[in-house]
Coordinates of C-alpha atoms in Angstrom, one line a residue:
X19 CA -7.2 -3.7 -16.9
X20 CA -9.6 -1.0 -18.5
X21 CA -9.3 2.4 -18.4
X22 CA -12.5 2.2 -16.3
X23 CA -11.3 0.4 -13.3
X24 CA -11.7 0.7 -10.0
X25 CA -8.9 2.1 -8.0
X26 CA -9.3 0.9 -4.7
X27 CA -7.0 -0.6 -1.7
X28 CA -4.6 0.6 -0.5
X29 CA -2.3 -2.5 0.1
X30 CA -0.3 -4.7 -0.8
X31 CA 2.3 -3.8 -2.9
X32 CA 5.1 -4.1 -0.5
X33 CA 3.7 -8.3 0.1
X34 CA 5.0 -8.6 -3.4
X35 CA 8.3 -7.1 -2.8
X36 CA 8.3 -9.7 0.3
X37 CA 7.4 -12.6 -1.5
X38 CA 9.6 -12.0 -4.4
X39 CA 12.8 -11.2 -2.2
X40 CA 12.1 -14.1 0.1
X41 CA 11.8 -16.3 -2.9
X42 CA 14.8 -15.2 -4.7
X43 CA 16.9 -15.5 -1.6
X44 CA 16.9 -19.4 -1.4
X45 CA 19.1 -18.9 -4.5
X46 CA 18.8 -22.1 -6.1
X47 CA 15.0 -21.3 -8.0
X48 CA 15.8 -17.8 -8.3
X49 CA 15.5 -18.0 -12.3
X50 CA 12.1 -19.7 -11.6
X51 CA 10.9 -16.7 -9.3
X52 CA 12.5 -14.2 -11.5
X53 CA 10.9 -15.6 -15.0
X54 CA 7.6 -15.7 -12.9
X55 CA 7.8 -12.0 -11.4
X56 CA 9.1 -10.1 -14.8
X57 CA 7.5 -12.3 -17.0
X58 CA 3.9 -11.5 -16.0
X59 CA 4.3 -8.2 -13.9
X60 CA 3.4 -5.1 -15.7
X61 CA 5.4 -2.0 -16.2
X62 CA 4.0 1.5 -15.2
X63 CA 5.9 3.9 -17.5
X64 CA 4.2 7.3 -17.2
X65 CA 3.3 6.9 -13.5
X66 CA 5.3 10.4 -12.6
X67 CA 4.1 14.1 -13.0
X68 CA 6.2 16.7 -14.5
X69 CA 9.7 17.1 -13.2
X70 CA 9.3 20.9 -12.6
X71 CA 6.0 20.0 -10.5
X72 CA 7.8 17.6 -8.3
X73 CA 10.2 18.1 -4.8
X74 CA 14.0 17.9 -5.3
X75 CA 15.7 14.6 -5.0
X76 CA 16.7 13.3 -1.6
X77 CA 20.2 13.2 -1.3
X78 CA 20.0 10.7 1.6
X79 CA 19.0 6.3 1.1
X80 CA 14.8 7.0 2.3
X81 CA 13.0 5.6 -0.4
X82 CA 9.3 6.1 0.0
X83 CA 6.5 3.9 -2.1
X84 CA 3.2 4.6 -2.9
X85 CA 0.8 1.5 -3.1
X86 CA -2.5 1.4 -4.2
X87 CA -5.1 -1.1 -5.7
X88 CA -7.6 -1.7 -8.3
X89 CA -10.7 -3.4 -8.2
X90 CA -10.8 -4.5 -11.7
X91 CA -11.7 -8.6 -10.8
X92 CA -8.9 -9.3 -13.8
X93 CA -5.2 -8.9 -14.8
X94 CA -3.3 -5.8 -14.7
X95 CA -2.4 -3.7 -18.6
X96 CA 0.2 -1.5 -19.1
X97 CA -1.0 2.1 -19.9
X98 CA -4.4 1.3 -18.1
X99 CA -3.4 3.9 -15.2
X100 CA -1.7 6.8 -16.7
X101 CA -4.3 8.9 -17.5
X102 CA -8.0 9.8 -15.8
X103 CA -10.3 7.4 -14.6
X104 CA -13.7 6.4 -14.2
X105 CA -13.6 6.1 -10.7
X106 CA -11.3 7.3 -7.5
X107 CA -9.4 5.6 -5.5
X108 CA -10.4 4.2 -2.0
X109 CA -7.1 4.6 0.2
X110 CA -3.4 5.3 -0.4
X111 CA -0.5 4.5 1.9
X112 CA 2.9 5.6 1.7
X113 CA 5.8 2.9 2.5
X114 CA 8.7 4.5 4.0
X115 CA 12.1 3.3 4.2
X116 CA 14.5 5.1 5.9
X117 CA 17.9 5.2 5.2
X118 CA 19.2 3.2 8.2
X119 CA 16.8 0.7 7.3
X120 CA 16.0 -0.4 10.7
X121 CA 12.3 -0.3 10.3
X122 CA 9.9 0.2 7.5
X123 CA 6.9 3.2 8.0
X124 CA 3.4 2.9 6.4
X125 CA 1.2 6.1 6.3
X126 CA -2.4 5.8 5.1
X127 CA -4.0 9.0 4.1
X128 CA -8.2 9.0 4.6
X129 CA -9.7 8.5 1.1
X130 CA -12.1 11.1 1.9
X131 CA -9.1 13.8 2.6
X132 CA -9.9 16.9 2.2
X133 CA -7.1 18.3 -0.2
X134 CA -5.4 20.9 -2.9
X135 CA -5.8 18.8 -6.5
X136 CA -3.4 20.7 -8.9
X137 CA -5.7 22.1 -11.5
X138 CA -9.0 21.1 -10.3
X139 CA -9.1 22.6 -6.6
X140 CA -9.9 21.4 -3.2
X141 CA -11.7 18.0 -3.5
X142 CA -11.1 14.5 -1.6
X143 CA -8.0 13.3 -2.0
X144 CA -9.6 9.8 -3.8
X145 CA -10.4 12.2 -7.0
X146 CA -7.0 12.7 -7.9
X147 CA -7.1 9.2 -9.5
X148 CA -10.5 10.5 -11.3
X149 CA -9.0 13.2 -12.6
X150 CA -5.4 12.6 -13.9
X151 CA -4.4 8.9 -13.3
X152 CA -1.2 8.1 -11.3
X153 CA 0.7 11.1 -12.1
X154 CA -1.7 13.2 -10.7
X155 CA -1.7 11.0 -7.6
X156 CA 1.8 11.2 -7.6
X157 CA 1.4 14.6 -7.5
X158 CA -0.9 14.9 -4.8
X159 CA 0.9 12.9 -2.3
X160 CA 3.8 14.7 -2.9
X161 CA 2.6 17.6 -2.2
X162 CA 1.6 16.2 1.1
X163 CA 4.7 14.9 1.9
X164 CA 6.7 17.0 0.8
X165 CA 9.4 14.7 -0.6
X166 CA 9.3 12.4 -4.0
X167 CA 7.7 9.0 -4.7
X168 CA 10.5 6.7 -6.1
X169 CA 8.4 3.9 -6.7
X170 CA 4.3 3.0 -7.3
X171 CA 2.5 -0.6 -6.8
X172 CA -0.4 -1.4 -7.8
X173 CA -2.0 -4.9 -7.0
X174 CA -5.7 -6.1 -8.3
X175 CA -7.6 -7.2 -6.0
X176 CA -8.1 -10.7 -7.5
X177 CA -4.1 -11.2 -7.1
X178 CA -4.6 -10.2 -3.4
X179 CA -7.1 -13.1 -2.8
X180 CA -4.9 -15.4 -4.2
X181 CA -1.7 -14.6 -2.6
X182 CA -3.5 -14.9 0.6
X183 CA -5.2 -18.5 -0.4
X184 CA -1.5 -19.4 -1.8
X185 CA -0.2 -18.8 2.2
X186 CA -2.4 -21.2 3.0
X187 CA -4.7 -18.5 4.7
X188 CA -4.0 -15.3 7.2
X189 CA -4.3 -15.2 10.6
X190 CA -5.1 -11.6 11.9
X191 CA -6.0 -10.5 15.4
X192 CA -9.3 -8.6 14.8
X193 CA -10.4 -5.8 17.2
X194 CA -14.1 -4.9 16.8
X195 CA -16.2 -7.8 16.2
X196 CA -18.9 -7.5 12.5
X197 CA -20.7 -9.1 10.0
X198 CA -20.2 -8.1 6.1
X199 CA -20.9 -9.6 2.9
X200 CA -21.9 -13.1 4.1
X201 CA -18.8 -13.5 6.7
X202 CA -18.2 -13.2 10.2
X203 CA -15.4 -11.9 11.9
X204 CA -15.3 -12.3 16.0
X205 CA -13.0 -10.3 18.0
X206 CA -9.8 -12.4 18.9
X207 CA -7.3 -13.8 16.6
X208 CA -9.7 -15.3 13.1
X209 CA -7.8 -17.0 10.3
X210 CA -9.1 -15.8 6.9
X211 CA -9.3 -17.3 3.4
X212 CA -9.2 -15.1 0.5
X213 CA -12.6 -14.1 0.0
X214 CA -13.1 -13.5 3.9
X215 CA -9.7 -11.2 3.6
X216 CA -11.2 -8.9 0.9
X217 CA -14.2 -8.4 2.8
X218 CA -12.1 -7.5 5.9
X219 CA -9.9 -5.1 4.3
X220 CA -12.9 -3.8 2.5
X221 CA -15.7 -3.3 4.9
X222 CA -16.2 0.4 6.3
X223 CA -20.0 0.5 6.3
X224 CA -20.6 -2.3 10.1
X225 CA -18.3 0.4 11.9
X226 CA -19.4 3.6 13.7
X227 CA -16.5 5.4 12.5
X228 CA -16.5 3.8 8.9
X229 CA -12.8 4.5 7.0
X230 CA -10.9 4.9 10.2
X231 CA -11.9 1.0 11.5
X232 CA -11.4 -0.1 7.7
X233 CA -7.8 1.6 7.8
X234 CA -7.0 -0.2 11.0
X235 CA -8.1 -3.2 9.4
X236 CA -5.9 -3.3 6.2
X237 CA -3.2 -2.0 8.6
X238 CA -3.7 -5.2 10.9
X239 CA -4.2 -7.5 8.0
X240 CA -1.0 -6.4 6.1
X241 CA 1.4 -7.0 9.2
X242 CA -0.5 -10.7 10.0
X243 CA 0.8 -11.0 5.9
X244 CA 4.3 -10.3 6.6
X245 CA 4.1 -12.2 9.6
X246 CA 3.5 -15.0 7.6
X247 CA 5.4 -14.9 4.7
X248 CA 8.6 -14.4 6.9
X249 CA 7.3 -17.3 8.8
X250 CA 9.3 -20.6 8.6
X251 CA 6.6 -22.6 7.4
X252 CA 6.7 -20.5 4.5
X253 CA 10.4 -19.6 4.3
X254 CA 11.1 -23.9 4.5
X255 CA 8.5 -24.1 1.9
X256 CA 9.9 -23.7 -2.0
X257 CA 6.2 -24.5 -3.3
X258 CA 4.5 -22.0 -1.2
X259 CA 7.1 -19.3 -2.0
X260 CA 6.6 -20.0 -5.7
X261 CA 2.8 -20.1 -5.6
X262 CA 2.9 -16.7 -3.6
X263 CA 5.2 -15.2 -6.8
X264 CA 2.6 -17.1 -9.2
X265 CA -0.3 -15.9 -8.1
X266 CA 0.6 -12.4 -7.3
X267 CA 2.3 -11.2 -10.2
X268 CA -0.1 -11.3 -13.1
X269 CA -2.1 -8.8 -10.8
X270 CA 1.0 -6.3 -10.3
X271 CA 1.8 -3.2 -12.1
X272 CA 5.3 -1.4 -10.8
X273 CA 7.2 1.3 -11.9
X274 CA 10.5 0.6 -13.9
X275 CA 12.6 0.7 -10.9
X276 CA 11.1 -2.3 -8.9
X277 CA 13.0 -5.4 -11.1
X278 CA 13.9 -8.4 -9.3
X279 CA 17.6 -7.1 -8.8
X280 CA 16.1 -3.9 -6.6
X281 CA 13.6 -6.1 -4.5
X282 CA 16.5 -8.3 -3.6
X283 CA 18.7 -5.8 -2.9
X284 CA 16.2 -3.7 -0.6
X285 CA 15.1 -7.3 1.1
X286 CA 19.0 -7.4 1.9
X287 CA 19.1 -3.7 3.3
X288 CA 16.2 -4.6 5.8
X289 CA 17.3 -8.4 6.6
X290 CA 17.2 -7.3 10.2
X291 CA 13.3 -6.3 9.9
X292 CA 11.4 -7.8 11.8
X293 CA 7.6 -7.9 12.1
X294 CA 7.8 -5.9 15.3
X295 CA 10.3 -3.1 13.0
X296 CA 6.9 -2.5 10.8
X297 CA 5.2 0.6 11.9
X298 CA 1.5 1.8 10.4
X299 CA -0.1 5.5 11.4
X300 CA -2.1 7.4 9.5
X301 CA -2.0 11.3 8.2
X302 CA -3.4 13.2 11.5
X303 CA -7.1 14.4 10.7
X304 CA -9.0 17.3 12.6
X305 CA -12.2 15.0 12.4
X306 CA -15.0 15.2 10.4
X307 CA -16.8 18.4 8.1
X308 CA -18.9 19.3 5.1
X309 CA -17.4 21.0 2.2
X310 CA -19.2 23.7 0.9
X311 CA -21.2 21.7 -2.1
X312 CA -22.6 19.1 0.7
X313 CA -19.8 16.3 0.8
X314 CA -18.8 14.8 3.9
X315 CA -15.4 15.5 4.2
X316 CA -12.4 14.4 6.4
X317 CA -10.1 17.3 7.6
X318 CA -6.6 16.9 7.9
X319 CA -4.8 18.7 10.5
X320 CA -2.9 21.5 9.8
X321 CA -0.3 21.7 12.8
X322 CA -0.1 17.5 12.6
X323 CA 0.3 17.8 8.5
X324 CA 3.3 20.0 8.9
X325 CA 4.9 17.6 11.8
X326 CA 4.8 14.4 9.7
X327 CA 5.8 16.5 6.5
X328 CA 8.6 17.5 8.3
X329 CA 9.6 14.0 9.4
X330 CA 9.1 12.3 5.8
X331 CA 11.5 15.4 4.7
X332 CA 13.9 15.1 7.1
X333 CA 14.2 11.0 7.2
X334 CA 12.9 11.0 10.9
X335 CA 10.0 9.3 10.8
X336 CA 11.2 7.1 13.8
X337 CA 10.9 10.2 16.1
X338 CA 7.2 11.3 14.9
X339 CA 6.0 7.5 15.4
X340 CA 7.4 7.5 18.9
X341 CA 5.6 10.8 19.5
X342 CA 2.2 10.4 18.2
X343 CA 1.6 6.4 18.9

């Protein structure tokens, strides 16, 4: 990956952790998932800011992930990420785990977020990237949030095709029927191919309200992915589950933390998951602005900012989803 990739999606790190976990739990080809997974999966070692920039460790289990993507069209290097970029990144989602484990909490903050960038000053949100690399994104969302990152994923888009094609395609209940880059995507439940799930997840541009339908889309698309890889036409398939490891992890780039040993472990902490236990929202925005050079702007919202902040600090991010969705 060159220094002048795209950072882009917002996805699907966590799929990995999924595939990997599902994989190594049939026990018996766990070497051969293993050898696959650390063999080809890149570290991130500089992915963190400064220790005296960052909140104070939690003294509770919540782990919170971000995951992002790159648009490179090629395999992950390490290094490639730590520093400024040539371009920003699209969208950001933060995976939440609480310390009961009985669900898992996805937050996508609006790429066009209108925030504080340590050292440069207000800008969207997807300059961070632009500017300092991961750490600085790190940084960022922390700030938001108001507790640490343990962990980052990164996936290439190129891996993301593929580990959809290896599941022998999606199926995703679409919403708001549109056309994009040479595909067609009906309202009603449309199973996609790898090419017609990157233009799914990607498309902003056929929708009135641009990043917010494009959101709901990746949002959709990543729980009809779970859906699938816990399904048991995968989980009864050994070849499947080793194609999804295969073709994923030459793509990924994790912090040191996420070894096969911790993605088995956390898949054993959430064995009572369920599709139904995964819940997506996104950072509350005030709608819509101009900032004061001309740039159309998303607004977060101050009051609902402070609310979910409080609830990511506090490990109650159960309570805030039952009162805002």
């Amino acid at each position: 990956m060159t220094t002048g990739g795209k950072i882009g999606l917002t996805l699907l790190g966590v799929l990995v952790v999924v595939a990997v976990a599902v994989a190594a739990a049939l026990g018996w080809f766990v070497t051969r998932v293993s050898t696959s997974y650390e063999g080809n999966t890149e570290t991130l070692t500089e992915a963190f800011p400064e220790e005296e920039t960052r909140p104070a460790e939690r003294e509770d289990a919540a782990q919170n992930i971000l995951l992002l993507g790159s648009d490179t069209r090629g395999a992950i290097d390490e290094g490639a990420l730590d520093g400024p970029q040539d371009s920003r990144s699209d969208t950001l989602m933060v995976m939440h785990l609480p310390a009961d484990r009985e669900g898992i909490y996805f937050t996508s903050i609006m790429r066009d977020s209108w925030v504080d960038i340590p050292g440069f000053g207000e800008a969207k949100i997807n300059a961070a990237m632009a500017y300092g690399g991961l750490p600085l994104t790190v940084q960022v969302v922390e700030g938001l949030i108001g507790t640490r990152i343990d962990d980052v994923v990164v996936i290439d888009f190129e891996g993301f095709k593929d580990l959809t094609n290896a599941l022998g395609g999606v199926t995703v209940t679409n919403t708001v029927a549109f056309e994009s880059n040479g595909h067609n995507f009906p309202v009603g439940d449309i199973k996609l191919n790898g090419e017609e799930a990157l233009t799914f997840v990607r498309a902003r541009y056929p929708f009135a309200d641009g990043d917010y339908q494009r959101v709901r889309n990746q949002q959709a698309y990543m729980k009809a992915v779970v859906k699938q890889m816990i399904s048991s036409e995968t989980l009864t398939n050994p070849t499947r589950l080793i194609a999804m490891v295969d073709a994923i992890s030459p793509y990924l780039a994790v912090t040191e933390g996420v070894t096969t040993e911790y993605i088995v472990q956390t898949a054993a902490s959430l064995r009572n998951v369920r599709t139904s236990d995964l819940y997506f929202m996104t950072a509350p925005t005030a709608g819509v602005g101009t900032s004061a050079d001309g740039q159309s702007i998303i607004l977060l919202d101050p009051e609902g900012m402070a609310q979910l902040r409080e609830a990511f600090e506090t490990d109650t991010l159960a309570e805030y989803y039952a009162a805002h969705n």
